PDB file of N, CA and C in Angstrom:
ATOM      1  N   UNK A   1       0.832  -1.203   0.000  1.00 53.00           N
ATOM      2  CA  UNK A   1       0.000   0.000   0.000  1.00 53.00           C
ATOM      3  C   UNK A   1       0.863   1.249   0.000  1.00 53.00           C
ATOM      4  N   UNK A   2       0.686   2.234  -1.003  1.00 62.00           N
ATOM      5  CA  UNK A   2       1.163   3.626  -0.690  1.00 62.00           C
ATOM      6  C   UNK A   2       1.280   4.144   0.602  1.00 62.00           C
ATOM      7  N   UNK A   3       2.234   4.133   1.089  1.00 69.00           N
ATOM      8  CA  UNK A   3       2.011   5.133   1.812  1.00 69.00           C
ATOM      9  C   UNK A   3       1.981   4.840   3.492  1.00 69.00           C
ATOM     10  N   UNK A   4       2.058   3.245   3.786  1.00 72.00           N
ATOM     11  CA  UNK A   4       1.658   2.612   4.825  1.00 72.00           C
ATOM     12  C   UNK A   4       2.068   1.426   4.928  1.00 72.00           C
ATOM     13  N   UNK A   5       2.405   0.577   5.870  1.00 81.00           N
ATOM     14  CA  UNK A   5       2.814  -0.825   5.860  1.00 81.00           C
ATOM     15  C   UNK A   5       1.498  -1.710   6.075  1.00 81.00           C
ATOM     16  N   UNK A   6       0.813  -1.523   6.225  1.00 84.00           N
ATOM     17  CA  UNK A   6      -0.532  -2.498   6.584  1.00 84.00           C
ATOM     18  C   UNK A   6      -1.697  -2.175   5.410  1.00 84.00           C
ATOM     19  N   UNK A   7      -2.497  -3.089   5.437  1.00 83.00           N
ATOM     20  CA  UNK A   7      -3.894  -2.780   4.720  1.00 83.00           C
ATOM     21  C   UNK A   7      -4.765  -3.362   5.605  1.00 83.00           C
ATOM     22  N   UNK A   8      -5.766  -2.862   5.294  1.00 85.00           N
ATOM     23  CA  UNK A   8      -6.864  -3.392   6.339  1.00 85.00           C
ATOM     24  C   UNK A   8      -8.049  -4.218   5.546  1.00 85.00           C
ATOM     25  N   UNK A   9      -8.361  -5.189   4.865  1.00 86.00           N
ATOM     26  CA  UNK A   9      -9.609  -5.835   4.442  1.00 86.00           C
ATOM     27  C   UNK A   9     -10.460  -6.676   5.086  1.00 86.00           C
ATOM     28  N   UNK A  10     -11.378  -6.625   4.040  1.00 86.00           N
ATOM     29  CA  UNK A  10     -12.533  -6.957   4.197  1.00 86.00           C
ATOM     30  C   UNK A  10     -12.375  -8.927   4.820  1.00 86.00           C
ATOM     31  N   UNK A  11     -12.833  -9.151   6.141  1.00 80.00           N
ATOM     32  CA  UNK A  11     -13.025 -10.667   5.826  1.00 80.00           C
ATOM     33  C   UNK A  11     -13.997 -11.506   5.432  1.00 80.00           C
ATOM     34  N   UNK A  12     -13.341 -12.408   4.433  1.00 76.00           N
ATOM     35  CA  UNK A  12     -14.455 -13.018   3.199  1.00 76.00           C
ATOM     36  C   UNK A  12     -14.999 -13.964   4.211  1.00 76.00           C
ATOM     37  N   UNK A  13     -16.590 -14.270   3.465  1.00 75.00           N
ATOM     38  CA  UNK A  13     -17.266 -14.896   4.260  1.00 75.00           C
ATOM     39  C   UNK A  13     -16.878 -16.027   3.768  1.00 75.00           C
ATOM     40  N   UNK A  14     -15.927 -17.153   4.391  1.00 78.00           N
ATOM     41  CA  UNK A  14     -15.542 -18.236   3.736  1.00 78.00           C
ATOM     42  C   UNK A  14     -15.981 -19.710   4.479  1.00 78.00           C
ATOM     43  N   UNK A  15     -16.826 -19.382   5.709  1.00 82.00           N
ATOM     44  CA  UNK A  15     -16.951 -20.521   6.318  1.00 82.00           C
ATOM     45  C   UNK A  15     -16.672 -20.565   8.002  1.00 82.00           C
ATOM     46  N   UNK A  16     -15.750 -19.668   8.342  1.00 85.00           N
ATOM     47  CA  UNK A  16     -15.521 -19.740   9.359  1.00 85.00           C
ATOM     48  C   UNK A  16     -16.290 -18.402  10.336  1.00 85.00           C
ATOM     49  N   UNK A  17     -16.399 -18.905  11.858  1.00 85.00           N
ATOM     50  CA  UNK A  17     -17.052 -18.510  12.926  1.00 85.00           C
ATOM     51  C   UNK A  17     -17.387 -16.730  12.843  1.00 85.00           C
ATOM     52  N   UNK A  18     -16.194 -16.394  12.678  1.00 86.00           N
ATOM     53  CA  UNK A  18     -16.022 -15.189  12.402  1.00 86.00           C
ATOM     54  C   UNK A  18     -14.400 -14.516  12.295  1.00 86.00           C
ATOM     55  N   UNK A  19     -13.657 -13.264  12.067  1.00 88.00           N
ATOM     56  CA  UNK A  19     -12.738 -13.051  11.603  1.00 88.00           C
ATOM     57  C   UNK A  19     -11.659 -13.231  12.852  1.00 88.00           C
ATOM     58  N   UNK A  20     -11.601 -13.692  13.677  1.00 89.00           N
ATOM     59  CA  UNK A  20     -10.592 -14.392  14.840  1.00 89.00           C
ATOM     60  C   UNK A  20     -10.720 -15.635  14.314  1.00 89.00           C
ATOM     61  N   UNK A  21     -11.609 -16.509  14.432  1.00 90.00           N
ATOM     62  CA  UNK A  21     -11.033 -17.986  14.290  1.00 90.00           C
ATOM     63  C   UNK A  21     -10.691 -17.832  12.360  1.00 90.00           C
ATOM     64  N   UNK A  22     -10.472 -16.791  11.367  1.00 89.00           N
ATOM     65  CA  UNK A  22     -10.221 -17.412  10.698  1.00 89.00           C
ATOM     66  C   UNK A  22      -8.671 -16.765  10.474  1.00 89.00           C
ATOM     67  N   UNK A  23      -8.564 -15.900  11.332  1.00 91.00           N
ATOM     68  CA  UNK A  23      -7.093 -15.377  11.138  1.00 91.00           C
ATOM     69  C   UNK A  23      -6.482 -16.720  12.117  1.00 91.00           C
ATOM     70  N   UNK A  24      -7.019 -16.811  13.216  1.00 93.00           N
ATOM     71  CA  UNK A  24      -5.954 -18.555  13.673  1.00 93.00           C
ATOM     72  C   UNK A  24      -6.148 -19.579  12.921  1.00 93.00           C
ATOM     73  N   UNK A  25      -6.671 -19.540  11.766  1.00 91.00           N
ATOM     74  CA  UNK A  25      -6.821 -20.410  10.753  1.00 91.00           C
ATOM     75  C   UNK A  25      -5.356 -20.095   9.885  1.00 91.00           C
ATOM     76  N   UNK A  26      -5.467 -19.032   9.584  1.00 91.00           N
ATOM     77  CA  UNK A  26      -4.291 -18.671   8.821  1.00 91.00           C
ATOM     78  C   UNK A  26      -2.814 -18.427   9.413  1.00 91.00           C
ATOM     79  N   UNK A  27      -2.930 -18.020  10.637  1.00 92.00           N
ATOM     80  CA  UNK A  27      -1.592 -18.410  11.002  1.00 92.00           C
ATOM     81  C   UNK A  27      -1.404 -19.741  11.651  1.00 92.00           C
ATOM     82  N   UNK A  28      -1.961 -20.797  12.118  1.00 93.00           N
ATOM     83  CA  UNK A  28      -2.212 -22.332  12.560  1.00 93.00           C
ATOM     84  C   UNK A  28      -1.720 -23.076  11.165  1.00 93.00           C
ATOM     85  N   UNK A  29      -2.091 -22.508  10.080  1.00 89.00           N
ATOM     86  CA  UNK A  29      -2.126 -23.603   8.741  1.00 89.00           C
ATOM     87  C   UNK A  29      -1.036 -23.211   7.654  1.00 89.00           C
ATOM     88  N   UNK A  30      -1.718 -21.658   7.695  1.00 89.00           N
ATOM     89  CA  UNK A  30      -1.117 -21.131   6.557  1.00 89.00           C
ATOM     90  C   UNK A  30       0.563 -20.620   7.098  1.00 89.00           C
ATOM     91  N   UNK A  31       0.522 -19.993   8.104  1.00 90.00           N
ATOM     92  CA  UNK A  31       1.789 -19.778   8.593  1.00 90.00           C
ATOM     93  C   UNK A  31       1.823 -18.038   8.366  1.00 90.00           C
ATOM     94  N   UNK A  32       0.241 -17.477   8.231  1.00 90.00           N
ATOM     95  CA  UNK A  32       0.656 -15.934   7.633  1.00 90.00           C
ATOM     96  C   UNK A  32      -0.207 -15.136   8.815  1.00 90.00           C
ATOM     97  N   UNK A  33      -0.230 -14.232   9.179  1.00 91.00           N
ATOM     98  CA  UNK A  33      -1.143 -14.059  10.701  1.00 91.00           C
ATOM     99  C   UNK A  33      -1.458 -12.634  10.680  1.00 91.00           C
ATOM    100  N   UNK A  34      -2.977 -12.034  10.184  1.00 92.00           N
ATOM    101  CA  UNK A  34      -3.642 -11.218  10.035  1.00 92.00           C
ATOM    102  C   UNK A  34      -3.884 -10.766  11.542  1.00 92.00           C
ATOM    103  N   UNK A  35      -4.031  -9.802  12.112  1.00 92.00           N
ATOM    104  CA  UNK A  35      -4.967  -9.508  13.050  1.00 92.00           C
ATOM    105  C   UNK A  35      -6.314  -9.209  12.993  1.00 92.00           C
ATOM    106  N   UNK A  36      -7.322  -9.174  13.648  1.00 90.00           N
ATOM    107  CA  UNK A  36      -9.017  -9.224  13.564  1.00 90.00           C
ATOM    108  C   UNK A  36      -8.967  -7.843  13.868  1.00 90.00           C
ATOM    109  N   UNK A  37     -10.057  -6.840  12.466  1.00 87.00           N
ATOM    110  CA  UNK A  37     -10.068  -5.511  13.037  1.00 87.00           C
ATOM    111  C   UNK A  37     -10.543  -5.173  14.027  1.00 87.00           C
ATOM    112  N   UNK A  38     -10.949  -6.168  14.999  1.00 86.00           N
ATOM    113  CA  UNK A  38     -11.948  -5.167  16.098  1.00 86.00           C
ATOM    114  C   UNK A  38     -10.609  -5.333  16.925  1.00 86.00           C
ATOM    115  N   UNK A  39      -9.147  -5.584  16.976  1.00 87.00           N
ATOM    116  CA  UNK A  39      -8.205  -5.001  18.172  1.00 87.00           C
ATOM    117  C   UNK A  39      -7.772  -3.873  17.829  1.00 87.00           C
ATOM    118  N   UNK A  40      -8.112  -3.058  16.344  1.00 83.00           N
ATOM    119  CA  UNK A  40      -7.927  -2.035  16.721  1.00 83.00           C
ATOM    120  C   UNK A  40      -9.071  -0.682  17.026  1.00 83.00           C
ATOM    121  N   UNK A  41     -10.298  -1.470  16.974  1.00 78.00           N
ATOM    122  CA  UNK A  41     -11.889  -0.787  17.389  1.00 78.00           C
ATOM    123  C   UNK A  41     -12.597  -0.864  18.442  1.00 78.00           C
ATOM    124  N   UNK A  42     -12.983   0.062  19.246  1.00 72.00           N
ATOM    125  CA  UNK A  42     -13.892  -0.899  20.011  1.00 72.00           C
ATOM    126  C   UNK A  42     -15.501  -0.877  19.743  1.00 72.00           C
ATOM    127  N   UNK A  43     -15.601  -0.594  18.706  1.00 70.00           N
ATOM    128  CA  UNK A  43     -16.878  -0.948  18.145  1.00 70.00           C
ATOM    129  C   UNK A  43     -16.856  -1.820  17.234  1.00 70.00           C
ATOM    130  N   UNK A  44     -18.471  -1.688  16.535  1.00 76.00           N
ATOM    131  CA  UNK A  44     -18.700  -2.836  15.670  1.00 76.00           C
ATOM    132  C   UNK A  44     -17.770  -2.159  14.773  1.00 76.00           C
ATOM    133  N   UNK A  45     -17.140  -1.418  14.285  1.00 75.00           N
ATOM    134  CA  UNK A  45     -16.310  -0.908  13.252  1.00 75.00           C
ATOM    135  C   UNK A  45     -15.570  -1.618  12.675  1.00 75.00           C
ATOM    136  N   UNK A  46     -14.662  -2.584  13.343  1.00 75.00           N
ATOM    137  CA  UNK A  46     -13.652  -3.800  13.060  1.00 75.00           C
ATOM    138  C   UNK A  46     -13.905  -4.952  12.576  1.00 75.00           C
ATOM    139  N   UNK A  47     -15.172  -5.113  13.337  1.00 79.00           N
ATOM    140  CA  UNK A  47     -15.751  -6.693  12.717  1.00 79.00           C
ATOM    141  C   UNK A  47     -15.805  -6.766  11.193  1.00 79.00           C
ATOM    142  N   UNK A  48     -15.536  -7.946  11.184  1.00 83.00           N
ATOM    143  CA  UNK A  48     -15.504  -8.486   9.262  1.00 83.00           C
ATOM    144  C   UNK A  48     -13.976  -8.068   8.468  1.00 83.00           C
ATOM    145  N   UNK A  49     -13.098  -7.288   9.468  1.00 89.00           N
ATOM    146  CA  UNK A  49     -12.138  -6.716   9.002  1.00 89.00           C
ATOM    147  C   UNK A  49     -11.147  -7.631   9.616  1.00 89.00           C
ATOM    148  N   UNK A  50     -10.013  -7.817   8.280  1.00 91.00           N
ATOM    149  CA  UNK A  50      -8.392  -8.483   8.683  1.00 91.00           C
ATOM    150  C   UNK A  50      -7.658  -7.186   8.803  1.00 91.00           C
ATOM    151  N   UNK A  51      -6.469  -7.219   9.589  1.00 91.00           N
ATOM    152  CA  UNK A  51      -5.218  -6.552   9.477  1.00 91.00           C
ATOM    153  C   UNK A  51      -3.757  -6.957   8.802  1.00 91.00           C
ATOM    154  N   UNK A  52      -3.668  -6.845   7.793  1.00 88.00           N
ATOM    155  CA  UNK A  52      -1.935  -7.440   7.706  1.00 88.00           C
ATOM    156  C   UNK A  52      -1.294  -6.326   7.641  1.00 88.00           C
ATOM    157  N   UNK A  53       0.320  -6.523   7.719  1.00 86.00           N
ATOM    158  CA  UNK A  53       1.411  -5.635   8.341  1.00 86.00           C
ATOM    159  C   UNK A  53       2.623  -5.916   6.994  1.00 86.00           C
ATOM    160  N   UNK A  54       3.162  -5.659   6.418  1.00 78.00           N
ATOM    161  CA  UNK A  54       4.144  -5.710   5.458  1.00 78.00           C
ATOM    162  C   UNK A  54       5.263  -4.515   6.006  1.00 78.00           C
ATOM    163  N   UNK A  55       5.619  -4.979   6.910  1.00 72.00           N
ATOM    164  CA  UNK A  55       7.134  -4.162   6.985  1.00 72.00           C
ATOM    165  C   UNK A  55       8.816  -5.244   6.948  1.00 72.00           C
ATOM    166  N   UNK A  56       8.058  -5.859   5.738  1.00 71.00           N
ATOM    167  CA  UNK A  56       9.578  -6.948   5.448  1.00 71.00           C
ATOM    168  C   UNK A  56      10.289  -6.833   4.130  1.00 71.00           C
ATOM    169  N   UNK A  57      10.866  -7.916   3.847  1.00 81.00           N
ATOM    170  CA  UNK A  57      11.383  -7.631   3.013  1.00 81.00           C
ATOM    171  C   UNK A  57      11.056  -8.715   1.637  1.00 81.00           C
ATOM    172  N   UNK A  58      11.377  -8.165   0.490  1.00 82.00           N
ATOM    173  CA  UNK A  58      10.625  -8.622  -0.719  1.00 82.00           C
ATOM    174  C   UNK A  58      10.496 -10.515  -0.690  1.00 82.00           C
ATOM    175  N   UNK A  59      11.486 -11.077  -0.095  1.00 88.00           N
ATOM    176  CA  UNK A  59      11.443 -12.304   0.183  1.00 88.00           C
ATOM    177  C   UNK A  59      10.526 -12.792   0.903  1.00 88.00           C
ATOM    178  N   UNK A  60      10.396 -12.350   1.992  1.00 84.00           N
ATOM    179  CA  UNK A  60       9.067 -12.190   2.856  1.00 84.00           C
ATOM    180  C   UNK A  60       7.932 -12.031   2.189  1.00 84.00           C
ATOM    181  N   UNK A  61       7.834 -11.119   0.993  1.00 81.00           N
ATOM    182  CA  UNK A  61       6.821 -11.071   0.548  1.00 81.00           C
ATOM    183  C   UNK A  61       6.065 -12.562  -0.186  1.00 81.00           C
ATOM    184  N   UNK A  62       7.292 -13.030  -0.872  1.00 87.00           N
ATOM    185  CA  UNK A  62       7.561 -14.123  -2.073  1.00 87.00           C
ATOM    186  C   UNK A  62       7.058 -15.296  -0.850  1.00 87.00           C
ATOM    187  N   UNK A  63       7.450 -15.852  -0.242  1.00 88.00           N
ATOM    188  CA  UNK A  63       6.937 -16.682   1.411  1.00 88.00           C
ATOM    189  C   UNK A  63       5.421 -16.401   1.587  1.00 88.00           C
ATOM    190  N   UNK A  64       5.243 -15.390   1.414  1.00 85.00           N
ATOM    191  CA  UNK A  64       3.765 -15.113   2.178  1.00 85.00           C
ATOM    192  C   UNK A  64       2.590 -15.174   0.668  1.00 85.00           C
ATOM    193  N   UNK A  65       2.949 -15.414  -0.421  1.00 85.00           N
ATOM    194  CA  UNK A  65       2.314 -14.958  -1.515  1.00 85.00           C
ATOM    195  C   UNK A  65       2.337 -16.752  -2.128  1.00 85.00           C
ATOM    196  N   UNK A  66       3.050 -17.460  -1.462  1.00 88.00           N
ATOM    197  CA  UNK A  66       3.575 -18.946  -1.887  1.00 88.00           C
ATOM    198  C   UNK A  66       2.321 -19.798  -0.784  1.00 88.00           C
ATOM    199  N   UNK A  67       2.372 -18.863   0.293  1.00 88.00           N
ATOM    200  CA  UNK A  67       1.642 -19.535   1.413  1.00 88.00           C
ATOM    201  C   UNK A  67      -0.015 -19.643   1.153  1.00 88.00           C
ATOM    202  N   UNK A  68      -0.374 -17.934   1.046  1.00 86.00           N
ATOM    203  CA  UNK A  68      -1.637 -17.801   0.825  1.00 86.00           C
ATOM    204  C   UNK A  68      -2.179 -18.536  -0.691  1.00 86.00           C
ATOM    205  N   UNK A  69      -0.994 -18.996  -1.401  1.00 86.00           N
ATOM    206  CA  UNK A  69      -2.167 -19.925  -2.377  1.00 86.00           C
ATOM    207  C   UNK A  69      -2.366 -21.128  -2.312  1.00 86.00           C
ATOM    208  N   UNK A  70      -1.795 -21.466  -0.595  1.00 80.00           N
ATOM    209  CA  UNK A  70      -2.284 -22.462  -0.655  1.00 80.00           C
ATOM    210  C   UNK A  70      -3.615 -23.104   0.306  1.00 80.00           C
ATOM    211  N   UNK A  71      -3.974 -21.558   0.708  1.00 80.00           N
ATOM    212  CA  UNK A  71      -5.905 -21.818   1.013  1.00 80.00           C
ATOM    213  C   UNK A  71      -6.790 -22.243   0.285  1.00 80.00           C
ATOM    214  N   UNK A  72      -6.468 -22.695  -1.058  1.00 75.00           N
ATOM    215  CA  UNK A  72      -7.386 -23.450  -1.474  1.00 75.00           C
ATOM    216  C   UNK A  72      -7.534 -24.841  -1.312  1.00 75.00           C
ATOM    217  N   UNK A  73      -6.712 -24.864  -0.540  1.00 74.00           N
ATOM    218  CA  UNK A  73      -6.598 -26.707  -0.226  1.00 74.00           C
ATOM    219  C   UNK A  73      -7.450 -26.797   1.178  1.00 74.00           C
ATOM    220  N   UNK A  74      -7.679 -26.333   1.670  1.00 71.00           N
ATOM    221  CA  UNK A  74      -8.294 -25.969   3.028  1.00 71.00           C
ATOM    222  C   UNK A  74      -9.600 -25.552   2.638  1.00 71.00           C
ATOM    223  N   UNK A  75     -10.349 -26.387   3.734  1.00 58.00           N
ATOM    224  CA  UNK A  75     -12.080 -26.127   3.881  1.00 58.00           C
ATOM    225  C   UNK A  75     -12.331 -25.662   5.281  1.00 58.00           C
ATOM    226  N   UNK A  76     -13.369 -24.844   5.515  1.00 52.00           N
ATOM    227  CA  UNK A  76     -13.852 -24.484   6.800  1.00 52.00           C
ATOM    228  C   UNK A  76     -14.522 -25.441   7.322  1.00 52.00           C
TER     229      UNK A  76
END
């Protein structure tokens, strides 16, 4: 992202409880670990929202881009 090390999206409705158990989904499996927007809300504002953080380096990136394709092998 311009301008920022993090993005904040939307979490897809993919099956799971809600956006905590599916970020410990993703760092438990996938090995990549979003935070749930409501730690940084304390309203409903956060809910449905991931956090990721990109302050690494391009290799890091290449690791994390190798990892996340492999959620399609995974069911909720």
């Amino acid at each position: 992202p311009k301008g920022a090390y993090y993005v904040i999206t939307k979490y897809p409705d993919c099956g799971y409880e809600d956006e905590t158990t599916f970020s410990f989904f993703l760092s438990s499996k996938i090995g990549v670990t979003p935070v749930p927007g409501k730690a940084f809300h304390d309203s409903e504002l956060g809910k449905a929202y991931i956090r990721f953080a990109f302050p690494k380096r391009p290799e890091t990136f290449e690791a994390v881009k190798e990892r996340l394709s492999n959620l399609r092998h995974y069911h909720a």
